[in-house]
């Protein structure tokens, strides 16, 4: 069974129609935090999923993602 890391975030409430922009910025920040670690990331509704990574680095991935603002 493959391990995955699920990143959830609270609802983004904005007056304008710029939610997509802030979600994109958040994903870019997540990707930056994982620089140097082979992985794939995609965004099903309301969360991000990190998969296809070396399972020996799972704890490192979680620790890096915990520090991402957002």
PDB file of C-alpha atoms in Angstrom:
ATOM      1  CA  UNK A   1       0.000   0.000   0.000  1.00  0.00           C
ATOM      2  CA  UNK A   2       1.375   3.388  -1.003  1.00  0.00           C
ATOM      3  CA  UNK A   3       1.711   6.114   1.612  1.00  0.00           C
ATOM      4  CA  UNK A   4       0.342   9.576   0.882  1.00  0.00           C
ATOM      5  CA  UNK A   5       0.430  12.842   2.808  1.00  0.00           C
ATOM      6  CA  UNK A   6      -2.816  14.809   2.906  1.00  0.00           C
ATOM      7  CA  UNK A   7      -2.600  18.560   3.479  1.00  0.00           C
ATOM      8  CA  UNK A   8      -5.883  20.096   4.583  1.00  0.00           C
ATOM      9  CA  UNK A   9      -6.611  23.757   5.073  1.00  0.00           C
ATOM     10  CA  UNK A  10      -9.527  25.702   6.440  1.00  0.00           C
ATOM     11  CA  UNK A  11     -11.979  27.361   4.118  1.00  0.00           C
ATOM     12  CA  UNK A  12     -10.616  30.483   2.475  1.00  0.00           C
ATOM     13  CA  UNK A  13     -13.199  33.251   2.808  1.00  0.00           C
ATOM     14  CA  UNK A  14     -12.644  36.198   0.506  1.00  0.00           C
ATOM     15  CA  UNK A  15     -14.837  39.001  -0.748  1.00  0.00           C
ATOM     16  CA  UNK A  16     -13.428  38.963  -4.248  1.00  0.00           C
ATOM     17  CA  UNK A  17     -13.040  36.165  -6.734  1.00  0.00           C
ATOM     18  CA  UNK A  18      -9.379  35.647  -5.905  1.00  0.00           C
ATOM     19  CA  UNK A  19      -9.627  32.377  -3.977  1.00  0.00           C
ATOM     20  CA  UNK A  20      -7.968  30.485  -6.837  1.00  0.00           C
ATOM     21  CA  UNK A  21      -5.028  32.864  -6.698  1.00  0.00           C
ATOM     22  CA  UNK A  22      -4.451  32.227  -2.987  1.00  0.00           C
ATOM     23  CA  UNK A  23      -4.808  28.460  -3.440  1.00  0.00           C
ATOM     24  CA  UNK A  24      -2.200  28.619  -6.203  1.00  0.00           C
ATOM     25  CA  UNK A  25       0.178  30.617  -3.979  1.00  0.00           C
ATOM     26  CA  UNK A  26      -0.318  28.072  -1.192  1.00  0.00           C
ATOM     27  CA  UNK A  27       0.449  25.176  -3.539  1.00  0.00           C
ATOM     28  CA  UNK A  28       3.584  26.938  -4.786  1.00  0.00           C
ATOM     29  CA  UNK A  29       4.709  27.367  -1.165  1.00  0.00           C
ATOM     30  CA  UNK A  30       4.098  23.669  -0.509  1.00  0.00           C
ATOM     31  CA  UNK A  31       6.111  22.757  -3.607  1.00  0.00           C
ATOM     32  CA  UNK A  32       8.984  25.020  -2.505  1.00  0.00           C
ATOM     33  CA  UNK A  33       9.036  23.354   0.900  1.00  0.00           C
ATOM     34  CA  UNK A  34       9.515  19.992  -0.813  1.00  0.00           C
ATOM     35  CA  UNK A  35      12.363  21.101  -3.070  1.00  0.00           C
ATOM     36  CA  UNK A  36      14.862  18.281  -3.426  1.00  0.00           C
ATOM     37  CA  UNK A  37      12.353  15.533  -2.628  1.00  0.00           C
ATOM     38  CA  UNK A  38      10.880  13.573  -5.527  1.00  0.00           C
ATOM     39  CA  UNK A  39       7.092  13.664  -5.260  1.00  0.00           C
ATOM     40  CA  UNK A  40       3.838  14.379  -7.045  1.00  0.00           C
ATOM     41  CA  UNK A  41       1.195  16.745  -5.721  1.00  0.00           C
ATOM     42  CA  UNK A  42      -2.376  17.244  -6.814  1.00  0.00           C
ATOM     43  CA  UNK A  43      -5.401  19.035  -5.427  1.00  0.00           C
ATOM     44  CA  UNK A  44      -8.697  17.237  -5.092  1.00  0.00           C
ATOM     45  CA  UNK A  45     -11.423  19.367  -3.536  1.00  0.00           C
ATOM     46  CA  UNK A  46     -10.381  21.177  -0.371  1.00  0.00           C
ATOM     47  CA  UNK A  47      -6.986  19.560   0.182  1.00  0.00           C
ATOM     48  CA  UNK A  48      -3.643  18.703  -1.377  1.00  0.00           C
ATOM     49  CA  UNK A  49      -2.270  15.180  -1.727  1.00  0.00           C
ATOM     50  CA  UNK A  50       1.452  14.403  -1.876  1.00  0.00           C
ATOM     51  CA  UNK A  51       2.273  10.974  -3.276  1.00  0.00           C
ATOM     52  CA  UNK A  52       4.853   8.916  -5.173  1.00  0.00           C
ATOM     53  CA  UNK A  53       7.651   9.827  -2.766  1.00  0.00           C
ATOM     54  CA  UNK A  54      10.324   7.757  -1.049  1.00  0.00           C
ATOM     55  CA  UNK A  55       8.453   6.388   1.970  1.00  0.00           C
ATOM     56  CA  UNK A  56      11.626   6.690   4.046  1.00  0.00           C
ATOM     57  CA  UNK A  57      11.260  10.463   3.771  1.00  0.00           C
ATOM     58  CA  UNK A  58       7.624  10.643   4.898  1.00  0.00           C
ATOM     59  CA  UNK A  59       8.460  12.171   8.299  1.00  0.00           C
ATOM     60  CA  UNK A  60      10.724  14.762   6.665  1.00  0.00           C
ATOM     61  CA  UNK A  61       7.939  15.691   4.253  1.00  0.00           C
ATOM     62  CA  UNK A  62       5.454  16.135   7.098  1.00  0.00           C
ATOM     63  CA  UNK A  63       7.908  18.284   9.082  1.00  0.00           C
ATOM     64  CA  UNK A  64       8.638  20.506   6.080  1.00  0.00           C
ATOM     65  CA  UNK A  65       4.958  20.967   5.265  1.00  0.00           C
ATOM     66  CA  UNK A  66       4.098  21.851   8.867  1.00  0.00           C
ATOM     67  CA  UNK A  67       6.221  24.978   8.499  1.00  0.00           C
ATOM     68  CA  UNK A  68       4.419  26.285   5.414  1.00  0.00           C
ATOM     69  CA  UNK A  69       2.367  29.374   6.179  1.00  0.00           C
ATOM     70  CA  UNK A  70      -1.219  29.258   5.094  1.00  0.00           C
TER      71      UNK A  70
END
